[in-house]
């Protein structure tokens, strides 16, 4: 495993050599450090942050300031893993200029390696403009969680000819506009495989089956730290919530019974010093 920082070039080389690309989400320094040290290739600082970190009911609770702060913490931990910032709702919809300014904030203030946004056909022009600024852009097709209101829920996309055509068209247009990778979310596996074969840039599956160039999951789903909503495609590898409950209960028990802190977790002082202090203060009072 190379210690060098992943770039657009190395990620493209992985696709060309048919090496599967690994990606997880992260929102804070300690988690990002573990992901980086574990050799994961890419991190998405997703706007899922609004749900899994801030407790909002959906991703619409994410703001630019919130995302920049989380991105900066993640970027500081990543010496090797490539970091992509997710542009929140309202940060790219209004105008090309607005989207360029917000994308620039992520690279200048948070020092991430690229940005991603849920670009529909109306946003192809914005993808092109941000790429022309010199910022690496990841496209996102299939399920767009920011469109939850219009979609009426988090539903699989591209199951019929009309919606499948839309997903393929968007992926092709985003590649043409300069996106260096396309995230495919909640789309049938056969359609993702077809798109992956059609594109020259890598595809990243989150609920898009095994036929993509890489796989992405939301880290709190992987660790079992978020149980308000778990999509059926997410695999839980650990039960961190259970571990945290056990740990916090044990801590409370030890504090209440006086088992903590013990000698090992306290600072020592010589009896002479204490005697001197006691003598001095007892005399005064
Ligand atoms: O916010 C996020 O984590 C995402 C992924 C689900 C693609 O956008």
mmCIF file of C-alpha atoms and ligand atoms in Angstrom:
data_model
loop_
_atom_site.group_PDB
_atom_site.id
_atom_site.type_symbol
_atom_site.label_atom_id
_atom_site.label_comp_id
_atom_site.label_asym_id
_atom_site.label_seq_id
_atom_site.Cartn_x
_atom_site.Cartn_y
_atom_site.Cartn_z
ATOM 1 C CA UNK A 1 0.000 0.000 0.000
ATOM 2 C CA UNK A 2 1.507 3.330 -1.081
ATOM 3 C CA UNK A 3 1.691 6.169 1.475
ATOM 4 C CA UNK A 4 1.170 8.742 -1.257
ATOM 5 C CA UNK A 5 -1.970 10.886 -1.293
ATOM 6 C CA UNK A 6 -4.602 9.615 -3.725
ATOM 7 C CA UNK A 7 -5.450 11.963 -6.572
ATOM 8 C CA UNK A 8 -7.788 12.076 -9.548
ATOM 9 C CA UNK A 9 -4.973 10.393 -11.519
ATOM 10 C CA UNK A 10 -4.391 7.496 -9.102
ATOM 11 C CA UNK A 11 -8.131 6.862 -8.758
ATOM 12 C CA UNK A 12 -8.485 6.720 -12.566
ATOM 13 C CA UNK A 13 -5.486 4.352 -12.725
ATOM 14 C CA UNK A 14 -7.229 2.060 -10.218
ATOM 15 C CA UNK A 15 -10.274 1.872 -12.487
ATOM 16 C CA UNK A 16 -8.101 1.235 -15.548
ATOM 17 C CA UNK A 17 -6.241 -1.577 -13.754
ATOM 18 C CA UNK A 18 -9.583 -2.965 -12.478
ATOM 19 C CA UNK A 19 -8.522 -2.439 -8.839
ATOM 20 C CA UNK A 20 -11.662 -1.957 -6.735
ATOM 21 C CA UNK A 21 -11.817 1.489 -5.100
ATOM 22 C CA UNK A 22 -12.868 1.723 -1.428
ATOM 23 C CA UNK A 23 -14.733 4.717 -0.010
ATOM 24 C CA UNK A 24 -16.459 5.566 3.293
ATOM 25 C CA UNK A 25 -18.023 8.688 4.741
ATOM 26 C CA UNK A 26 -16.443 10.569 7.664
ATOM 27 C CA UNK A 27 -17.292 13.765 9.501
ATOM 28 C CA UNK A 28 -14.598 14.146 12.188
ATOM 29 C CA UNK A 29 -10.825 13.915 12.691
ATOM 30 C CA UNK A 30 -10.542 10.674 14.738
ATOM 31 C CA UNK A 31 -12.769 8.629 12.424
ATOM 32 C CA UNK A 32 -11.078 10.033 9.316
ATOM 33 C CA UNK A 33 -7.665 9.159 10.806
ATOM 34 C CA UNK A 34 -8.710 5.511 11.316
ATOM 35 C CA UNK A 35 -10.123 5.351 7.772
ATOM 36 C CA UNK A 36 -6.927 6.879 6.376
ATOM 37 C CA UNK A 37 -4.712 4.493 8.384
ATOM 38 C CA UNK A 38 -6.822 1.483 7.336
ATOM 39 C CA UNK A 39 -5.934 2.184 3.711
ATOM 40 C CA UNK A 40 -9.371 3.226 2.451
ATOM 41 C CA UNK A 41 -8.878 5.103 -0.837
ATOM 42 C CA UNK A 42 -11.475 7.883 -0.557
ATOM 43 C CA UNK A 43 -13.636 9.668 2.028
ATOM 44 C CA UNK A 44 -16.874 11.493 1.321
ATOM 45 C CA UNK A 45 -17.775 14.101 3.919
ATOM 46 C CA UNK A 46 -21.427 13.549 3.085
ATOM 47 C CA UNK A 47 -24.323 15.820 3.888
ATOM 48 C CA UNK A 48 -25.606 12.662 5.634
ATOM 49 C CA UNK A 49 -23.699 14.457 8.425
ATOM 50 C CA UNK A 50 -26.934 16.385 9.068
ATOM 51 C CA UNK A 51 -28.654 13.105 9.999
ATOM 52 C CA UNK A 52 -25.970 10.907 11.525
ATOM 53 C CA UNK A 53 -24.078 13.602 13.464
ATOM 54 C CA UNK A 54 -26.559 16.436 13.988
ATOM 55 C CA UNK A 55 -29.805 14.444 14.366
ATOM 56 C CA UNK A 56 -31.785 16.120 11.565
ATOM 57 C CA UNK A 57 -34.542 14.000 9.956
ATOM 58 C CA UNK A 58 -32.935 14.249 6.480
ATOM 59 C CA UNK A 59 -29.920 15.736 4.680
ATOM 60 C CA UNK A 60 -31.617 19.114 4.146
ATOM 61 C CA UNK A 61 -30.364 20.197 7.576
ATOM 62 C CA UNK A 62 -26.780 20.505 6.275
ATOM 63 C CA UNK A 63 -25.431 24.034 5.728
ATOM 64 C CA UNK A 64 -22.260 25.349 4.096
ATOM 65 C CA UNK A 65 -20.742 26.402 7.433
ATOM 66 C CA UNK A 66 -21.507 23.006 8.981
ATOM 67 C CA UNK A 67 -19.998 21.122 6.036
ATOM 68 C CA UNK A 68 -16.873 23.292 5.804
ATOM 69 C CA UNK A 69 -16.160 22.713 9.500
ATOM 70 C CA UNK A 70 -16.540 18.919 9.235
ATOM 71 C CA UNK A 71 -14.556 18.800 5.973
ATOM 72 C CA UNK A 72 -11.633 20.711 7.515
ATOM 73 C CA UNK A 73 -11.453 18.261 10.454
ATOM 74 C CA UNK A 74 -11.497 15.264 8.087
ATOM 75 C CA UNK A 75 -8.943 16.758 5.691
ATOM 76 C CA UNK A 76 -6.455 17.320 8.561
ATOM 77 C CA UNK A 77 -6.430 13.561 9.212
ATOM 78 C CA UNK A 78 -5.979 12.382 5.632
ATOM 79 C CA UNK A 79 -2.381 12.031 4.548
ATOM 80 C CA UNK A 80 -3.255 9.339 2.024
ATOM 81 C CA UNK A 81 -7.021 9.117 1.559
ATOM 82 C CA UNK A 82 -8.596 11.480 -0.999
ATOM 83 C CA UNK A 83 -11.274 13.702 0.631
ATOM 84 C CA UNK A 84 -14.416 14.789 -1.208
ATOM 85 C CA UNK A 85 -16.788 17.430 0.197
ATOM 86 C CA UNK A 86 -20.516 17.050 -0.369
ATOM 87 C CA UNK A 87 -22.148 20.340 -1.381
ATOM 88 C CA UNK A 88 -25.274 20.804 0.762
ATOM 89 C CA UNK A 89 -28.775 21.711 -0.434
ATOM 90 C CA UNK A 90 -28.895 25.358 -1.464
ATOM 91 C CA UNK A 91 -25.166 25.639 -2.152
ATOM 92 C CA UNK A 92 -25.257 24.911 -5.893
ATOM 93 C CA UNK A 93 -28.890 25.212 -7.029
ATOM 94 C CA UNK A 94 -29.226 28.987 -7.484
ATOM 95 C CA UNK A 95 -26.549 30.006 -9.982
ATOM 96 C CA UNK A 96 -23.295 28.990 -11.611
ATOM 97 C CA UNK A 97 -21.481 31.752 -9.739
ATOM 98 C CA UNK A 98 -22.899 30.711 -6.396
ATOM 99 C CA UNK A 99 -21.902 27.081 -6.926
ATOM 100 C CA UNK A 100 -18.371 28.151 -7.972
ATOM 101 C CA UNK A 101 -17.987 30.309 -4.851
ATOM 102 C CA UNK A 102 -19.203 27.532 -2.541
ATOM 103 C CA UNK A 103 -17.000 24.898 -4.213
ATOM 104 C CA UNK A 104 -14.034 27.260 -3.745
ATOM 105 C CA UNK A 105 -14.785 27.546 0.000
ATOM 106 C CA UNK A 106 -14.326 23.791 0.354
ATOM 107 C CA UNK A 107 -10.884 23.780 -1.237
ATOM 108 C CA UNK A 108 -9.579 27.016 0.296
ATOM 109 C CA UNK A 109 -11.054 26.850 3.831
ATOM 110 C CA UNK A 110 -11.402 23.084 4.369
ATOM 111 C CA UNK A 111 -8.542 21.963 2.098
ATOM 112 C CA UNK A 112 -10.428 19.017 0.599
ATOM 113 C CA UNK A 113 -9.354 17.340 -2.636
ATOM 114 C CA UNK A 114 -12.642 17.693 -4.516
ATOM 115 C CA UNK A 115 -16.380 18.324 -4.286
ATOM 116 C CA UNK A 116 -19.501 16.303 -5.059
ATOM 117 C CA UNK A 117 -23.036 17.420 -5.664
ATOM 118 C CA UNK A 118 -26.383 15.926 -6.593
ATOM 119 C CA UNK A 119 -26.346 17.297 -10.130
ATOM 120 C CA UNK A 120 -29.522 16.879 -12.167
ATOM 121 C CA UNK A 121 -29.460 17.859 -15.900
ATOM 122 C CA UNK A 122 -30.018 21.477 -14.761
ATOM 123 C CA UNK A 123 -26.655 21.482 -13.026
ATOM 124 C CA UNK A 124 -24.373 20.199 -15.798
ATOM 125 C CA UNK A 125 -23.271 23.756 -16.544
ATOM 126 C CA UNK A 126 -22.240 24.165 -12.880
ATOM 127 C CA UNK A 127 -20.190 20.946 -13.029
ATOM 128 C CA UNK A 128 -18.356 22.282 -16.074
ATOM 129 C CA UNK A 129 -17.718 25.679 -14.425
ATOM 130 C CA UNK A 130 -16.329 24.152 -11.200
ATOM 131 C CA UNK A 131 -14.099 21.750 -13.166
ATOM 132 C CA UNK A 132 -12.836 24.703 -15.210
ATOM 133 C CA UNK A 133 -11.825 26.413 -11.946
ATOM 134 C CA UNK A 134 -9.490 23.456 -11.413
ATOM 135 C CA UNK A 135 -11.568 21.713 -8.740
ATOM 136 C CA UNK A 136 -12.085 17.940 -9.005
ATOM 137 C CA UNK A 137 -15.807 17.120 -9.210
ATOM 138 C CA UNK A 138 -17.652 13.879 -8.412
ATOM 139 C CA UNK A 139 -21.121 13.472 -9.938
ATOM 140 C CA UNK A 140 -24.002 11.749 -8.121
ATOM 141 C CA UNK A 141 -26.804 9.951 -10.004
ATOM 142 C CA UNK A 142 -29.707 7.699 -9.063
ATOM 143 C CA UNK A 143 -31.267 8.513 -5.701
ATOM 144 C CA UNK A 144 -30.769 12.151 -4.723
ATOM 145 C CA UNK A 145 -31.554 12.342 -0.984
ATOM 146 C CA UNK A 146 -31.739 16.168 -1.210
ATOM 147 C CA UNK A 147 -34.819 15.696 -3.448
ATOM 148 C CA UNK A 148 -36.644 13.716 -0.727
ATOM 149 C CA UNK A 149 -39.608 16.122 -0.851
ATOM 150 C CA UNK A 150 -40.174 15.663 -4.582
ATOM 151 C CA UNK A 151 -39.414 11.916 -4.526
ATOM 152 C CA UNK A 152 -41.651 11.242 -1.519
ATOM 153 C CA UNK A 153 -39.010 9.111 0.245
ATOM 154 C CA UNK A 154 -35.695 7.328 -0.228
ATOM 155 C CA UNK A 155 -36.610 5.048 -3.142
ATOM 156 C CA UNK A 156 -34.632 2.917 -5.579
ATOM 157 C CA UNK A 157 -34.231 4.729 -8.922
ATOM 158 C CA UNK A 158 -33.988 3.515 -12.536
ATOM 159 C CA UNK A 159 -36.182 0.416 -12.372
ATOM 160 C CA UNK A 160 -38.195 1.278 -15.498
ATOM 161 C CA UNK A 161 -37.040 2.380 -18.954
ATOM 162 C CA UNK A 162 -37.867 6.050 -18.445
ATOM 163 C CA UNK A 163 -36.038 6.507 -15.131
ATOM 164 C CA UNK A 164 -33.176 4.169 -16.161
ATOM 165 C CA UNK A 165 -32.642 6.298 -19.285
ATOM 166 C CA UNK A 166 -32.503 9.413 -17.076
ATOM 167 C CA UNK A 167 -29.833 7.866 -14.819
ATOM 168 C CA UNK A 168 -27.673 6.765 -17.794
ATOM 169 C CA UNK A 169 -28.068 10.161 -19.501
ATOM 170 C CA UNK A 170 -27.056 12.047 -16.335
ATOM 171 C CA UNK A 171 -23.975 9.878 -15.838
ATOM 172 C CA UNK A 172 -22.862 10.422 -19.447
ATOM 173 C CA UNK A 173 -23.504 14.176 -19.287
ATOM 174 C CA UNK A 174 -21.594 14.522 -16.009
ATOM 175 C CA UNK A 175 -18.616 12.664 -17.442
ATOM 176 C CA UNK A 176 -18.743 14.882 -20.521
ATOM 177 C CA UNK A 177 -18.826 17.978 -18.268
ATOM 178 C CA UNK A 178 -15.593 16.858 -16.583
ATOM 179 C CA UNK A 179 -16.659 14.873 -13.486
ATOM 180 C CA UNK A 180 -13.815 12.485 -12.614
ATOM 181 C CA UNK A 181 -16.042 9.958 -10.847
ATOM 182 C CA UNK A 182 -19.773 9.205 -10.672
ATOM 183 C CA UNK A 183 -21.486 8.018 -7.481
ATOM 184 C CA UNK A 184 -24.448 5.762 -8.282
ATOM 185 C CA UNK A 185 -26.940 5.578 -5.393
ATOM 186 C CA UNK A 186 -29.816 3.093 -4.984
ATOM 187 C CA UNK A 187 -29.964 1.829 -8.567
ATOM 188 C CA UNK A 188 -30.452 -1.793 -9.755
ATOM 189 C CA UNK A 189 -27.133 -3.650 -10.028
ATOM 190 C CA UNK A 190 -27.596 -4.414 -13.740
ATOM 191 C CA UNK A 191 -28.038 -0.733 -14.573
ATOM 192 C CA UNK A 192 -24.951 0.305 -12.547
ATOM 193 C CA UNK A 193 -22.877 -2.358 -14.322
ATOM 194 C CA UNK A 194 -24.087 -1.072 -17.677
ATOM 195 C CA UNK A 195 -23.197 2.530 -16.760
ATOM 196 C CA UNK A 196 -19.771 1.416 -15.485
ATOM 197 C CA UNK A 197 -19.025 -0.278 -18.802
ATOM 198 C CA UNK A 198 -20.210 2.767 -20.762
ATOM 199 C CA UNK A 199 -18.160 5.343 -18.835
ATOM 200 C CA UNK A 200 -14.410 5.838 -18.963
ATOM 201 C CA UNK A 201 -14.332 7.464 -15.480
ATOM 202 C CA UNK A 202 -14.779 5.295 -12.344
ATOM 203 C CA UNK A 203 -18.203 4.678 -10.826
ATOM 204 C CA UNK A 204 -18.763 4.412 -7.075
ATOM 205 C CA UNK A 205 -21.674 2.316 -5.836
ATOM 206 C CA UNK A 206 -23.767 3.053 -2.777
ATOM 207 C CA UNK A 207 -26.621 0.615 -3.222
ATOM 208 C CA UNK A 208 -25.639 0.133 -6.856
ATOM 209 C CA UNK A 209 -24.466 -3.475 -6.605
ATOM 210 C CA UNK A 210 -21.079 -5.075 -7.216
ATOM 211 C CA UNK A 211 -20.507 -4.057 -10.851
ATOM 212 C CA UNK A 212 -19.120 -0.548 -10.147
ATOM 213 C CA UNK A 213 -15.473 0.537 -9.921
ATOM 214 C CA UNK A 214 -15.766 0.875 -6.136
ATOM 215 C CA UNK A 215 -18.016 0.733 -3.075
ATOM 216 C CA UNK A 216 -19.138 3.472 -0.665
ATOM 217 C CA UNK A 217 -21.054 3.181 2.599
ATOM 218 C CA UNK A 218 -22.039 5.630 5.334
ATOM 219 C CA UNK A 219 -19.608 4.898 8.202
ATOM 220 C CA UNK A 220 -22.145 5.083 11.094
ATOM 221 C CA UNK A 221 -24.149 2.382 9.205
ATOM 222 C CA UNK A 222 -21.008 0.223 8.937
ATOM 223 C CA UNK A 223 -20.190 0.689 12.624
ATOM 224 C CA UNK A 224 -23.765 0.285 13.867
ATOM 225 C CA UNK A 225 -23.905 3.797 15.291
ATOM 226 C CA UNK A 226 -27.062 5.052 13.567
ATOM 227 C CA UNK A 227 -30.350 3.199 13.802
ATOM 228 C CA UNK A 228 -32.962 5.815 12.889
ATOM 229 C CA UNK A 229 -32.813 4.838 9.223
ATOM 230 C CA UNK A 230 -30.696 2.110 7.622
ATOM 231 C CA UNK A 231 -31.068 1.501 3.888
ATOM 232 C CA UNK A 232 -31.355 -2.176 2.885
ATOM 233 C CA UNK A 233 -28.073 -1.995 0.915
ATOM 234 C CA UNK A 234 -26.047 -0.921 3.979
ATOM 235 C CA UNK A 235 -24.096 -3.678 5.749
ATOM 236 C CA UNK A 236 -23.532 -3.362 9.511
ATOM 237 C CA UNK A 237 -20.099 -4.737 10.392
ATOM 238 C CA UNK A 238 -20.101 -3.837 14.109
ATOM 239 C CA UNK A 239 -22.509 -2.836 16.892
ATOM 240 C CA UNK A 240 -20.818 0.294 18.246
ATOM 241 C CA UNK A 241 -24.061 1.500 19.856
ATOM 242 C CA UNK A 242 -24.105 -1.630 22.032
ATOM 243 C CA UNK A 243 -20.417 -1.192 22.848
ATOM 244 C CA UNK A 244 -20.987 2.480 23.772
ATOM 245 C CA UNK A 245 -23.959 1.601 25.992
ATOM 246 C CA UNK A 246 -21.906 -1.028 27.826
ATOM 247 C CA UNK A 247 -18.969 1.368 28.199
ATOM 248 C CA UNK A 248 -21.004 4.350 29.449
ATOM 249 C CA UNK A 249 -22.919 2.161 31.927
ATOM 250 C CA UNK A 250 -19.681 0.653 33.252
ATOM 251 C CA UNK A 251 -18.190 4.148 33.653
ATOM 252 C CA UNK A 252 -21.253 5.385 35.555
ATOM 253 C CA UNK A 253 -21.191 2.314 37.787
ATOM 254 C CA UNK A 254 -17.484 2.751 38.609
ATOM 255 C CA UNK A 255 -17.878 6.486 39.338
ATOM 256 C CA UNK A 256 -20.892 5.854 41.574
ATOM 257 C CA UNK A 257 -19.177 3.068 43.513
ATOM 258 C CA UNK A 258 -15.830 4.890 43.762
ATOM 259 C CA UNK A 259 -13.995 2.255 41.718
ATOM 260 C CA UNK A 260 -12.920 5.090 39.396
ATOM 261 C CA UNK A 261 -10.629 6.948 39.632
ATOM 262 C CA UNK A 262 -8.189 4.542 41.285
ATOM 263 C CA UNK A 263 -4.495 5.118 42.053
ATOM 264 C CA UNK A 264 -3.451 4.374 38.479
ATOM 265 C CA UNK A 265 -5.646 7.200 37.164
ATOM 266 C CA UNK A 266 -4.726 9.822 39.813
ATOM 267 C CA UNK A 267 -1.636 12.015 40.297
ATOM 268 C CA UNK A 268 0.591 11.124 43.278
ATOM 269 C CA UNK A 269 2.112 13.583 45.772
ATOM 270 C CA UNK A 270 4.602 12.982 48.608
ATOM 271 C CA UNK A 271 3.267 13.000 52.198
ATOM 272 C CA UNK A 272 5.868 15.666 53.090
ATOM 273 C CA UNK A 273 4.327 18.145 50.662
ATOM 274 C CA UNK A 274 0.817 17.440 51.943
ATOM 275 C CA UNK A 275 1.981 17.718 55.570
ATOM 276 C CA UNK A 276 3.618 21.061 54.824
ATOM 277 C CA UNK A 277 0.467 22.394 53.159
ATOM 278 C CA UNK A 278 -1.789 21.171 55.959
ATOM 279 C CA UNK A 279 0.454 22.716 58.576
ATOM 280 C CA UNK A 280 0.569 26.043 56.797
ATOM 281 C CA UNK A 281 -3.190 26.301 56.192
ATOM 282 C CA UNK A 282 -4.241 24.890 59.571
ATOM 283 C CA UNK A 283 -2.047 27.512 61.293
ATOM 284 C CA UNK A 284 -3.643 30.370 59.308
ATOM 285 C CA UNK A 285 -7.232 29.439 59.962
HETATM 286 O O1 LIG B 1 -24.294 12.329 2.202
HETATM 287 C C1 LIG B 1 -23.898 11.210 1.860
HETATM 288 O O2 LIG B 1 -23.400 10.417 2.659
HETATM 289 C C2 LIG B 1 -24.043 10.874 0.444
HETATM 290 C C3 LIG B 1 -23.907 9.445 0.061
HETATM 291 C C4 LIG B 1 -25.112 8.708 0.506
HETATM 292 C C5 LIG B 1 -23.638 9.295 -1.394
HETATM 293 O O3 LIG B 1 -24.301 11.726 -0.356
#
